[in-house]
């Protein structure tokens, strides 16, 4: 019975999926003063969304690969602009230097503006906080980019 209910729930979620998207973005971690560029992949389920990202942050000291997974919820639509809130987890992997890898949680908000039927401009803010190992990368992160929906 549990398997049947799980299958029905997954089918219902799959039926409500609005769009999958791929994106590119750039930004800045204000806490560690690092620039970043990355790619994202996401899926919407009505007002809810899931997203995974990979980005590389750079400074003169150390490059850091950052992998994230997050969930979002669309809050309000102001004309064509959709606002959302987001919560997630980041895995931080320094590529040089003596820093260790580790995890961090983040919360944030964003806006999305449809440029065309398939392309959306996005801007996001997040506050990231890690454990003692990754505290050097704590702080405010601001990003902007484009997403292609299909």
PDB file of C-alpha atoms in Angstrom:
ATOM      1  CA  UNK A   1       0.000   0.000   0.000  1.00  0.00           C
ATOM      2  CA  UNK A   2       2.835   2.411   0.881  1.00  0.00           C
ATOM      3  CA  UNK A   3       4.465   1.794  -2.510  1.00  0.00           C
ATOM      4  CA  UNK A   4       1.204   2.586  -4.304  1.00  0.00           C
ATOM      5  CA  UNK A   5       0.750   5.837  -2.353  1.00  0.00           C
ATOM      6  CA  UNK A   6       4.372   6.824  -3.027  1.00  0.00           C
ATOM      7  CA  UNK A   7       3.933   6.099  -6.752  1.00  0.00           C
ATOM      8  CA  UNK A   8       0.732   8.178  -6.856  1.00  0.00           C
ATOM      9  CA  UNK A   9       2.428  11.072  -5.033  1.00  0.00           C
ATOM     10  CA  UNK A  10       5.377  11.024  -7.457  1.00  0.00           C
ATOM     11  CA  UNK A  11       3.023  10.886 -10.439  1.00  0.00           C
ATOM     12  CA  UNK A  12       1.080  13.863  -9.077  1.00  0.00           C
ATOM     13  CA  UNK A  13       4.295  15.853  -8.646  1.00  0.00           C
ATOM     14  CA  UNK A  14       5.472  14.955 -12.127  1.00  0.00           C
ATOM     15  CA  UNK A  15       2.116  16.076 -13.538  1.00  0.00           C
ATOM     16  CA  UNK A  16       2.427  19.514 -11.903  1.00  0.00           C
ATOM     17  CA  UNK A  17       5.930  20.230 -13.159  1.00  0.00           C
ATOM     18  CA  UNK A  18       5.818  23.576 -14.940  1.00  0.00           C
ATOM     19  CA  UNK A  19       9.269  23.735 -16.478  1.00  0.00           C
ATOM     20  CA  UNK A  20      12.799  22.494 -16.279  1.00  0.00           C
ATOM     21  CA  UNK A  21      15.542  25.085 -16.741  1.00  0.00           C
ATOM     22  CA  UNK A  22      19.263  25.452 -17.304  1.00  0.00           C
ATOM     23  CA  UNK A  23      21.098  28.630 -16.429  1.00  0.00           C
ATOM     24  CA  UNK A  24      24.361  30.530 -16.232  1.00  0.00           C
ATOM     25  CA  UNK A  25      25.187  33.179 -13.654  1.00  0.00           C
ATOM     26  CA  UNK A  26      27.871  35.325 -12.126  1.00  0.00           C
ATOM     27  CA  UNK A  27      28.125  36.930  -8.744  1.00  0.00           C
ATOM     28  CA  UNK A  28      30.110  37.903  -5.704  1.00  0.00           C
ATOM     29  CA  UNK A  29      30.516  36.526  -2.193  1.00  0.00           C
ATOM     30  CA  UNK A  30      30.801  39.719  -0.178  1.00  0.00           C
ATOM     31  CA  UNK A  31      32.028  37.910   2.958  1.00  0.00           C
ATOM     32  CA  UNK A  32      35.075  36.270   1.366  1.00  0.00           C
ATOM     33  CA  UNK A  33      35.387  38.880  -1.415  1.00  0.00           C
ATOM     34  CA  UNK A  34      35.269  36.210  -4.116  1.00  0.00           C
ATOM     35  CA  UNK A  35      33.855  36.500  -7.630  1.00  0.00           C
ATOM     36  CA  UNK A  36      31.963  33.483  -8.917  1.00  0.00           C
ATOM     37  CA  UNK A  37      30.629  32.051 -12.170  1.00  0.00           C
ATOM     38  CA  UNK A  38      28.440  29.002 -12.464  1.00  0.00           C
ATOM     39  CA  UNK A  39      25.750  26.877 -14.043  1.00  0.00           C
ATOM     40  CA  UNK A  40      22.402  25.759 -12.656  1.00  0.00           C
ATOM     41  CA  UNK A  41      19.715  23.180 -13.374  1.00  0.00           C
ATOM     42  CA  UNK A  42      16.252  23.303 -11.856  1.00  0.00           C
ATOM     43  CA  UNK A  43      12.696  22.041 -11.949  1.00  0.00           C
ATOM     44  CA  UNK A  44       9.466  23.763 -10.881  1.00  0.00           C
ATOM     45  CA  UNK A  45       6.496  21.978  -9.296  1.00  0.00           C
ATOM     46  CA  UNK A  46       3.787  24.637  -9.152  1.00  0.00           C
ATOM     47  CA  UNK A  47       5.022  27.241  -6.639  1.00  0.00           C
ATOM     48  CA  UNK A  48       7.806  24.955  -5.390  1.00  0.00           C
ATOM     49  CA  UNK A  49      11.154  24.466  -7.076  1.00  0.00           C
ATOM     50  CA  UNK A  50      14.378  22.513  -6.697  1.00  0.00           C
ATOM     51  CA  UNK A  51      17.736  23.590  -8.053  1.00  0.00           C
ATOM     52  CA  UNK A  52      21.294  22.342  -8.184  1.00  0.00           C
ATOM     53  CA  UNK A  53      24.267  24.555  -9.013  1.00  0.00           C
ATOM     54  CA  UNK A  54      27.993  24.316  -9.601  1.00  0.00           C
ATOM     55  CA  UNK A  55      30.157  27.398  -9.435  1.00  0.00           C
ATOM     56  CA  UNK A  56      33.783  28.366  -9.079  1.00  0.00           C
ATOM     57  CA  UNK A  57      34.694  31.270  -6.834  1.00  0.00           C
ATOM     58  CA  UNK A  58      38.056  32.926  -7.279  1.00  0.00           C
ATOM     59  CA  UNK A  59      40.403  35.222  -5.412  1.00  0.00           C
ATOM     60  CA  UNK A  60      44.127  35.727  -5.585  1.00  0.00           C
ATOM     61  CA  UNK A  61      44.497  33.323  -2.629  1.00  0.00           C
ATOM     62  CA  UNK A  62      42.346  30.286  -3.442  1.00  0.00           C
ATOM     63  CA  UNK A  63      39.782  28.939  -5.932  1.00  0.00           C
ATOM     64  CA  UNK A  64      36.753  27.196  -4.443  1.00  0.00           C
ATOM     65  CA  UNK A  65      34.307  24.848  -6.167  1.00  0.00           C
ATOM     66  CA  UNK A  66      30.811  25.212  -4.698  1.00  0.00           C
ATOM     67  CA  UNK A  67      28.051  22.640  -5.257  1.00  0.00           C
ATOM     68  CA  UNK A  68      24.582  23.470  -3.962  1.00  0.00           C
ATOM     69  CA  UNK A  69      21.145  21.963  -3.723  1.00  0.00           C
ATOM     70  CA  UNK A  70      18.194  24.127  -2.721  1.00  0.00           C
ATOM     71  CA  UNK A  71      14.448  24.348  -2.532  1.00  0.00           C
ATOM     72  CA  UNK A  72      12.441  27.457  -3.355  1.00  0.00           C
ATOM     73  CA  UNK A  73       8.923  28.762  -2.975  1.00  0.00           C
ATOM     74  CA  UNK A  74       7.335  31.464  -5.174  1.00  0.00           C
ATOM     75  CA  UNK A  75       6.031  34.152  -2.825  1.00  0.00           C
ATOM     76  CA  UNK A  76       4.368  36.881  -4.868  1.00  0.00           C
ATOM     77  CA  UNK A  77       4.199  38.013  -8.478  1.00  0.00           C
ATOM     78  CA  UNK A  78       4.500  41.763  -9.104  1.00  0.00           C
ATOM     79  CA  UNK A  79       3.454  42.274 -12.718  1.00  0.00           C
ATOM     80  CA  UNK A  80       5.776  40.014 -14.711  1.00  0.00           C
ATOM     81  CA  UNK A  81       8.353  39.763 -11.869  1.00  0.00           C
ATOM     82  CA  UNK A  82       8.201  36.610  -9.720  1.00  0.00           C
ATOM     83  CA  UNK A  83       9.729  36.745  -6.218  1.00  0.00           C
ATOM     84  CA  UNK A  84      10.835  33.675  -4.273  1.00  0.00           C
ATOM     85  CA  UNK A  85      12.506  32.516  -1.085  1.00  0.00           C
ATOM     86  CA  UNK A  86      15.129  29.782  -1.006  1.00  0.00           C
ATOM     87  CA  UNK A  87      16.877  27.502   1.503  1.00  0.00           C
ATOM     88  CA  UNK A  88      19.687  25.076   0.773  1.00  0.00           C
ATOM     89  CA  UNK A  89      23.007  23.415   1.444  1.00  0.00           C
ATOM     90  CA  UNK A  90      26.401  24.108  -0.151  1.00  0.00           C
ATOM     91  CA  UNK A  91      29.437  21.829  -0.336  1.00  0.00           C
ATOM     92  CA  UNK A  92      32.609  23.927  -0.539  1.00  0.00           C
ATOM     93  CA  UNK A  93      35.774  22.376  -2.002  1.00  0.00           C
ATOM     94  CA  UNK A  94      38.890  24.621  -2.066  1.00  0.00           C
ATOM     95  CA  UNK A  95      41.124  23.757  -5.032  1.00  0.00           C
ATOM     96  CA  UNK A  96      44.355  25.293  -3.759  1.00  0.00           C
ATOM     97  CA  UNK A  97      45.859  26.436  -0.512  1.00  0.00           C
ATOM     98  CA  UNK A  98      45.564  24.632   2.806  1.00  0.00           C
ATOM     99  CA  UNK A  99      41.815  25.116   3.397  1.00  0.00           C
ATOM    100  CA  UNK A 100      39.662  22.026   4.024  1.00  0.00           C
ATOM    101  CA  UNK A 101      36.385  21.201   2.318  1.00  0.00           C
ATOM    102  CA  UNK A 102      33.097  21.272   4.187  1.00  0.00           C
ATOM    103  CA  UNK A 103      29.476  22.315   4.198  1.00  0.00           C
ATOM    104  CA  UNK A 104      27.405  25.423   4.709  1.00  0.00           C
ATOM    105  CA  UNK A 105      23.695  26.223   4.866  1.00  0.00           C
ATOM    106  CA  UNK A 106      22.148  29.213   3.132  1.00  0.00           C
ATOM    107  CA  UNK A 107      18.879  31.136   2.980  1.00  0.00           C
ATOM    108  CA  UNK A 108      17.930  33.749   0.444  1.00  0.00           C
ATOM    109  CA  UNK A 109      15.495  35.451  -1.855  1.00  0.00           C
ATOM    110  CA  UNK A 110      15.356  36.183  -5.541  1.00  0.00           C
ATOM    111  CA  UNK A 111      13.498  37.707  -8.450  1.00  0.00           C
ATOM    112  CA  UNK A 112      12.863  36.396 -11.959  1.00  0.00           C
ATOM    113  CA  UNK A 113      11.873  38.506 -14.947  1.00  0.00           C
ATOM    114  CA  UNK A 114      10.797  36.812 -18.211  1.00  0.00           C
ATOM    115  CA  UNK A 115      12.787  38.282 -21.114  1.00  0.00           C
ATOM    116  CA  UNK A 116      11.145  35.997 -23.694  1.00  0.00           C
ATOM    117  CA  UNK A 117       8.860  32.966 -23.471  1.00  0.00           C
ATOM    118  CA  UNK A 118      11.884  30.692 -22.845  1.00  0.00           C
ATOM    119  CA  UNK A 119      14.530  33.017 -21.331  1.00  0.00           C
ATOM    120  CA  UNK A 120      14.333  34.512 -17.842  1.00  0.00           C
ATOM    121  CA  UNK A 121      16.665  37.005 -16.162  1.00  0.00           C
ATOM    122  CA  UNK A 122      17.274  36.181 -12.494  1.00  0.00           C
ATOM    123  CA  UNK A 123      18.868  37.939  -9.529  1.00  0.00           C
ATOM    124  CA  UNK A 124      19.384  36.291  -6.142  1.00  0.00           C
ATOM    125  CA  UNK A 125      20.654  37.132  -2.679  1.00  0.00           C
ATOM    126  CA  UNK A 126      21.739  34.497  -0.153  1.00  0.00           C
ATOM    127  CA  UNK A 127      23.307  34.487   3.281  1.00  0.00           C
ATOM    128  CA  UNK A 128      25.658  31.529   3.712  1.00  0.00           C
ATOM    129  CA  UNK A 129      26.875  30.217   7.079  1.00  0.00           C
ATOM    130  CA  UNK A 130      29.200  27.254   7.481  1.00  0.00           C
ATOM    131  CA  UNK A 131      30.928  25.344  10.220  1.00  0.00           C
ATOM    132  CA  UNK A 132      34.363  26.231  11.624  1.00  0.00           C
ATOM    133  CA  UNK A 133      36.101  24.643   8.615  1.00  0.00           C
ATOM    134  CA  UNK A 134      34.270  26.767   6.021  1.00  0.00           C
ATOM    135  CA  UNK A 135      33.663  29.976   8.006  1.00  0.00           C
ATOM    136  CA  UNK A 136      36.068  31.854   5.710  1.00  0.00           C
ATOM    137  CA  UNK A 137      33.334  31.626   3.032  1.00  0.00           C
ATOM    138  CA  UNK A 138      30.447  32.838   5.237  1.00  0.00           C
ATOM    139  CA  UNK A 139      28.587  35.943   4.194  1.00  0.00           C
ATOM    140  CA  UNK A 140      26.335  37.607   1.677  1.00  0.00           C
ATOM    141  CA  UNK A 141      26.229  36.247  -1.872  1.00  0.00           C
ATOM    142  CA  UNK A 142      24.682  38.200  -4.742  1.00  0.00           C
ATOM    143  CA  UNK A 143      24.230  36.629  -8.189  1.00  0.00           C
ATOM    144  CA  UNK A 144      22.590  37.492 -11.521  1.00  0.00           C
ATOM    145  CA  UNK A 145      22.115  35.411 -14.634  1.00  0.00           C
ATOM    146  CA  UNK A 146      19.920  33.940 -17.341  1.00  0.00           C
ATOM    147  CA  UNK A 147      17.860  30.741 -17.405  1.00  0.00           C
ATOM    148  CA  UNK A 148      16.511  28.845 -20.396  1.00  0.00           C
ATOM    149  CA  UNK A 149      13.266  26.908 -19.796  1.00  0.00           C
ATOM    150  CA  UNK A 150      12.227  23.886 -21.812  1.00  0.00           C
TER     151      UNK A 150
END
